[in-house]
PDB file of C-alpha atoms in Angstrom:
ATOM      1  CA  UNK A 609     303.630 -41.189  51.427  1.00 91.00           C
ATOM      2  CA  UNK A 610     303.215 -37.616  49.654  1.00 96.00           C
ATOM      3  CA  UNK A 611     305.236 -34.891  51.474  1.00 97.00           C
ATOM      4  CA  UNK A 612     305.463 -30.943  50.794  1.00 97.00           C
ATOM      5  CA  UNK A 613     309.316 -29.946  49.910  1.00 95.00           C
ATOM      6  CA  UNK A 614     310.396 -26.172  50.560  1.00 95.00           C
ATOM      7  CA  UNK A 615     313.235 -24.381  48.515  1.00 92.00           C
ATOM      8  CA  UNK A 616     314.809 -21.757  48.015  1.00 88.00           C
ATOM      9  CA  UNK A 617     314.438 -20.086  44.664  1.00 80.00           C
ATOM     10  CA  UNK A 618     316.973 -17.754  44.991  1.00 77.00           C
ATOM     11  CA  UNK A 619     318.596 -15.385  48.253  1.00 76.00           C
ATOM     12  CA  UNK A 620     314.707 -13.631  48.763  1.00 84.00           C
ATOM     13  CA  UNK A 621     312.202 -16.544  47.615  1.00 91.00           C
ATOM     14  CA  UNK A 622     311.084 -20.094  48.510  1.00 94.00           C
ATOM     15  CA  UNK A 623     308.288 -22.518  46.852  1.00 95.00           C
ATOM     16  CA  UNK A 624     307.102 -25.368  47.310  1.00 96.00           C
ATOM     17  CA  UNK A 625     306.099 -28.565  45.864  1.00 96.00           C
ATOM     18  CA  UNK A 626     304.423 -31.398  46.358  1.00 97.00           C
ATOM     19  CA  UNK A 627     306.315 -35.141  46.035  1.00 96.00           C
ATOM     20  CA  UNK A 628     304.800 -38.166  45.850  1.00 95.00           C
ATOM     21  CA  UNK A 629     305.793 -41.635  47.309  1.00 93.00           C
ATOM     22  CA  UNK A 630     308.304 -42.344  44.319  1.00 94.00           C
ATOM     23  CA  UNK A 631     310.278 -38.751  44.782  1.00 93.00           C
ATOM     24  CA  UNK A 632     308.061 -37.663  41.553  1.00 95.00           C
ATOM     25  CA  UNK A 633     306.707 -34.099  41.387  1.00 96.00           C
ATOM     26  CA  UNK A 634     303.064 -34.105  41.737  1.00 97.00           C
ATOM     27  CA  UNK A 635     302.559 -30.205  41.900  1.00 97.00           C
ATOM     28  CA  UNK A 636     304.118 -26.992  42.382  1.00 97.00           C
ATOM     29  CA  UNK A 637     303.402 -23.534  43.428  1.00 97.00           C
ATOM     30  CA  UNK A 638     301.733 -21.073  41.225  1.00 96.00           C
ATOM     31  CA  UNK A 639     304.128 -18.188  42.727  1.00 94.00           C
ATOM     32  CA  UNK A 640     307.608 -17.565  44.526  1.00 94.00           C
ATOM     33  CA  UNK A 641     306.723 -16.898  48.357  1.00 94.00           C
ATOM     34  CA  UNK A 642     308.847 -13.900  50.384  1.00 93.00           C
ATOM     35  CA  UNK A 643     309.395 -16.154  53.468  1.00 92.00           C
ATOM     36  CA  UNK A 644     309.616 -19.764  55.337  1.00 92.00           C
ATOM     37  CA  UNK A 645     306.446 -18.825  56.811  1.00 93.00           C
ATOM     38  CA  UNK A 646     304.370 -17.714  54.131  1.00 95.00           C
ATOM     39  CA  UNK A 647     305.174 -20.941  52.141  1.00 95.00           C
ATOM     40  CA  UNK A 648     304.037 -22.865  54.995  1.00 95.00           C
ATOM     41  CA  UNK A 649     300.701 -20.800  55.093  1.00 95.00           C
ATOM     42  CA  UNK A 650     300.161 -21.667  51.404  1.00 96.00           C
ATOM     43  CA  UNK A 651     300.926 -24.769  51.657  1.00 97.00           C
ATOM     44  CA  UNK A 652     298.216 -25.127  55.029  1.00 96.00           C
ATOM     45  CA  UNK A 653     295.413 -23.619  52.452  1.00 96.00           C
ATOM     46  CA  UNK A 654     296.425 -26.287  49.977  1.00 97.00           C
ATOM     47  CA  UNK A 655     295.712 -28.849  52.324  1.00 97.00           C
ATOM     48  CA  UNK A 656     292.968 -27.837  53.238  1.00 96.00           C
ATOM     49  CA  UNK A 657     291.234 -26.648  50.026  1.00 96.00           C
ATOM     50  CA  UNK A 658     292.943 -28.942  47.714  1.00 92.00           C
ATOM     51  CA  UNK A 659     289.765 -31.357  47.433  1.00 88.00           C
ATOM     52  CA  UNK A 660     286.880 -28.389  46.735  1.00 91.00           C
ATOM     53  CA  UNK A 661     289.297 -26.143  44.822  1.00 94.00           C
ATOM     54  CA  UNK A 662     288.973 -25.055  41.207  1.00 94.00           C
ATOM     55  CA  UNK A 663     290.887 -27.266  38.444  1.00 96.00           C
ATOM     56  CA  UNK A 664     291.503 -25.611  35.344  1.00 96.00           C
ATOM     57  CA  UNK A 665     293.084 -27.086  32.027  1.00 97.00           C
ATOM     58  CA  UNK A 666     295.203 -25.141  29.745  1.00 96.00           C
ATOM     59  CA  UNK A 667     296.478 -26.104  26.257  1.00 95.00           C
ATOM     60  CA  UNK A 668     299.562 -24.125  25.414  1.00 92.00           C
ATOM     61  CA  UNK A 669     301.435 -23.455  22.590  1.00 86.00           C
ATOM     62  CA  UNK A 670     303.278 -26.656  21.374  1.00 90.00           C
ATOM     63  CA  UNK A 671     300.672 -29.009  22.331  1.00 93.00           C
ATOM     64  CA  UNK A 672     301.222 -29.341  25.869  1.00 97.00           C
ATOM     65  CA  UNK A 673     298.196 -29.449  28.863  1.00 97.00           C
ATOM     66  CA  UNK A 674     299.242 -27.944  32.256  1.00 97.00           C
ATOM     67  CA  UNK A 675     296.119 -27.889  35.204  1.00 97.00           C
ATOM     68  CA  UNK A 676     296.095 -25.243  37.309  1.00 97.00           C
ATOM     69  CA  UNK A 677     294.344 -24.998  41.196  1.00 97.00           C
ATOM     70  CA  UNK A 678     292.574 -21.767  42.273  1.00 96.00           C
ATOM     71  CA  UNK A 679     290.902 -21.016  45.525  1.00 94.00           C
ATOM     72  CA  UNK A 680     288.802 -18.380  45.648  1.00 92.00           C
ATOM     73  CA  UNK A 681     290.230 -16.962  42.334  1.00 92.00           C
ATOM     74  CA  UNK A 682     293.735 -17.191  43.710  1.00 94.00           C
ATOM     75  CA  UNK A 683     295.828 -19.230  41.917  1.00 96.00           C
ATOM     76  CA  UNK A 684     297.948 -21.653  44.568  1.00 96.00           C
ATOM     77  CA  UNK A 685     299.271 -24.423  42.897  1.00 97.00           C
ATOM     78  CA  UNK A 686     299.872 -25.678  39.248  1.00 97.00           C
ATOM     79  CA  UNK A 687     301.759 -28.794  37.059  1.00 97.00           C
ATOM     80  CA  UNK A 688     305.371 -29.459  37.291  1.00 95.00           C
ATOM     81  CA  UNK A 689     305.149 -30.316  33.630  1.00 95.00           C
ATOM     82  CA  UNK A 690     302.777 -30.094  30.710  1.00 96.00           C
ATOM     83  CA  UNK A 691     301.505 -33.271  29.415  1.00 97.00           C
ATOM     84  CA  UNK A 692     300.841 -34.488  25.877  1.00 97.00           C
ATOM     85  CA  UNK A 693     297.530 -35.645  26.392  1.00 97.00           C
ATOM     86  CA  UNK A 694     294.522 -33.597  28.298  1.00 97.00           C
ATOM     87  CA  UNK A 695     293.679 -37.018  29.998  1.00 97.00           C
ATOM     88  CA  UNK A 696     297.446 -37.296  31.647  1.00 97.00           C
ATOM     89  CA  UNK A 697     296.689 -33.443  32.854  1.00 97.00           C
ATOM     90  CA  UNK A 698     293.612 -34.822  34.486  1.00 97.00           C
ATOM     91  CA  UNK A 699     294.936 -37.388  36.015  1.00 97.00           C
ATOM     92  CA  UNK A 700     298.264 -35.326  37.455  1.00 97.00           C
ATOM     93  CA  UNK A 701     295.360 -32.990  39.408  1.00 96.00           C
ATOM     94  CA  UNK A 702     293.636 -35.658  40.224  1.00 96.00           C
ATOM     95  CA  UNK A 703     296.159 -37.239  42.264  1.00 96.00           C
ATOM     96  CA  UNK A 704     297.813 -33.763  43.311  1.00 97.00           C
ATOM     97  CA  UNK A 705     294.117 -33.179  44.768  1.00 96.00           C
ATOM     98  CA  UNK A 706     293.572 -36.727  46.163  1.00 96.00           C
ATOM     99  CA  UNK A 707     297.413 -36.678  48.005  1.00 96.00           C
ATOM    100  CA  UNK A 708     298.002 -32.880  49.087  1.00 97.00           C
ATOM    101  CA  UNK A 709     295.054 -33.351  52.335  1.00 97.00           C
ATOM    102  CA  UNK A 710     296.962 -36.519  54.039  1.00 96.00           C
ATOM    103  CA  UNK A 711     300.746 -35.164  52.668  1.00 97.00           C
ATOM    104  CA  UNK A 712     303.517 -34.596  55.651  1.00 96.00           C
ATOM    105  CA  UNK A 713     305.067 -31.254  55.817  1.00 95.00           C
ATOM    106  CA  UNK A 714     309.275 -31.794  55.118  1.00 90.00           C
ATOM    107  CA  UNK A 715     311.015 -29.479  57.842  1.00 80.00           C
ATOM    108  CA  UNK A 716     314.092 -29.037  55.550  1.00 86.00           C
ATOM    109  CA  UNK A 717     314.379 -26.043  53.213  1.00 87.00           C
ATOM    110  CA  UNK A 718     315.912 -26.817  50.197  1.00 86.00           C
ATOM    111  CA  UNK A 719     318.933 -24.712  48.678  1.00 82.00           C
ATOM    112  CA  UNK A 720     319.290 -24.994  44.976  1.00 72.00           C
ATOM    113  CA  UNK A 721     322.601 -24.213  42.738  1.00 66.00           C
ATOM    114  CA  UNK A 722     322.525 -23.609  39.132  1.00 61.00           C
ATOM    115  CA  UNK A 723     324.138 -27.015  38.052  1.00 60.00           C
ATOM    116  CA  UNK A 724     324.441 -28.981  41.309  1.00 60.00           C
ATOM    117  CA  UNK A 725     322.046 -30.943  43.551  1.00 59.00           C
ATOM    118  CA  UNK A 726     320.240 -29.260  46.566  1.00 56.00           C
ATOM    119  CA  UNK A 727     321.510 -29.285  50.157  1.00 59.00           C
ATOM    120  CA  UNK A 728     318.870 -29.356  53.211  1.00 58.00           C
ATOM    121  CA  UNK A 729     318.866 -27.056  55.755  1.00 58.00           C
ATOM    122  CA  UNK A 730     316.898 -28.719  58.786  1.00 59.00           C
ATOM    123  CA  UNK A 731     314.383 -25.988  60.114  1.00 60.00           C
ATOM    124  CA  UNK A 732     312.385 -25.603  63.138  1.00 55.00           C
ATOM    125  CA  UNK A 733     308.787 -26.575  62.147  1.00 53.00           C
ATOM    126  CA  UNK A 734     307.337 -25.659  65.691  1.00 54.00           C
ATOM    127  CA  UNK A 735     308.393 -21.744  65.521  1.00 50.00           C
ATOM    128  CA  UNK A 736     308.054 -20.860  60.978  1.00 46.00           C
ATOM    129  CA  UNK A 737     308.357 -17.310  62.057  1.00 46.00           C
ATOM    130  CA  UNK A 738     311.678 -18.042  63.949  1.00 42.00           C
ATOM    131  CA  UNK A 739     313.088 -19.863  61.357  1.00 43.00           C
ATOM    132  CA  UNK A 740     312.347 -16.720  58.960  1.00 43.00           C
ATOM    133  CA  UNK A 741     313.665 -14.613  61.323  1.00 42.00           C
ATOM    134  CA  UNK A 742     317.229 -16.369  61.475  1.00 40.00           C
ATOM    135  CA  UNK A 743     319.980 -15.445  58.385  1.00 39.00           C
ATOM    136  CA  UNK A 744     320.536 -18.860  56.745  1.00 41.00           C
ATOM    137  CA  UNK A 745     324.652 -19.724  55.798  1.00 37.00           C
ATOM    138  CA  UNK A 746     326.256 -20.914  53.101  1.00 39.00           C
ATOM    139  CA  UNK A 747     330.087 -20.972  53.354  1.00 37.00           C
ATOM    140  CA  UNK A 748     329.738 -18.080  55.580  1.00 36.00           C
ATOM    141  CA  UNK A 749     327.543 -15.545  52.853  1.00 37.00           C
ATOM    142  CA  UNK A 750     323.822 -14.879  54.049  1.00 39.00           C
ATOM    143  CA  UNK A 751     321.416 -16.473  51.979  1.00 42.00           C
ATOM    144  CA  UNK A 752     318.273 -14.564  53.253  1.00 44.00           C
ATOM    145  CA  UNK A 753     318.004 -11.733  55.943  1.00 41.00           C
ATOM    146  CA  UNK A 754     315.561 -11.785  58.143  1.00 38.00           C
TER     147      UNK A 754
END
């Protein structure tokens, strides 16, 4: 079953992304979020726009194709990774589309170190604001304010 992951891009952001059943990374946010809560919002309007949105293909420089989601001219959601062939960039929004409705909502936030593995923070999914509104603690250093 797909699930939406939260993490922390640094002490003032957090993204999201979409996982598949296999741990794979079906899609990630277009942009770095100021809160918990916001990222939760976004992630809401993906749900629920993901199957009527706007797909857009892109072919970069060095060959790659990357697909993009818009709502409303707001760009929400994009590819984890560019793909060698436009019909592989198809599929991946295909399948972000098809899973990102029915996907669970992960209640961890996600703390990433440059060159070691994440660690979970278990958050309160039934009060987002509250959980924005709480410092989060890392061997005793603030990692966001509220």
């Amino acid at each position: 079953m797909a699930r939406f992951q939260f993490f922390r891009t640094d002490r003032q952001h957090v993204r999201w992304r979409l996982l598949g059943g296999n741990n794979r990374v079906l899609g990630v946010s277009a942009n770095s979020l100021h809160s918990y809560a916001a990222a939760l919002a976004e992630v809401t309007l993906v749900q629920k726009h993901s199957s009527s949105a706007d797909f857009e293909l892109e072919h970069v420089q060095g060959g790659l194709w990357w697909w993009r989601m818009s709502v409303d001219d707001v760009e929400l959601a994009r590819a984890a990774r560019g793909f060698a062939r436009r019909v592989d960039a198809v599929l991946s929004g295909r399948r972000f589309s098809q899973r990102a409705p029915r996907a669970d909502i992960d209640g961890t936030l996600v703390v990433f170190h440059p060159g070691r593995r994440g660690r979970e923070i278990t958050l309160n999914l039934d009060s987002a604001d509250e959980a924005d509104e709480e410092p989060l603690y890392e061997r005793g250093v603030p990692l966001a304010e509220g």
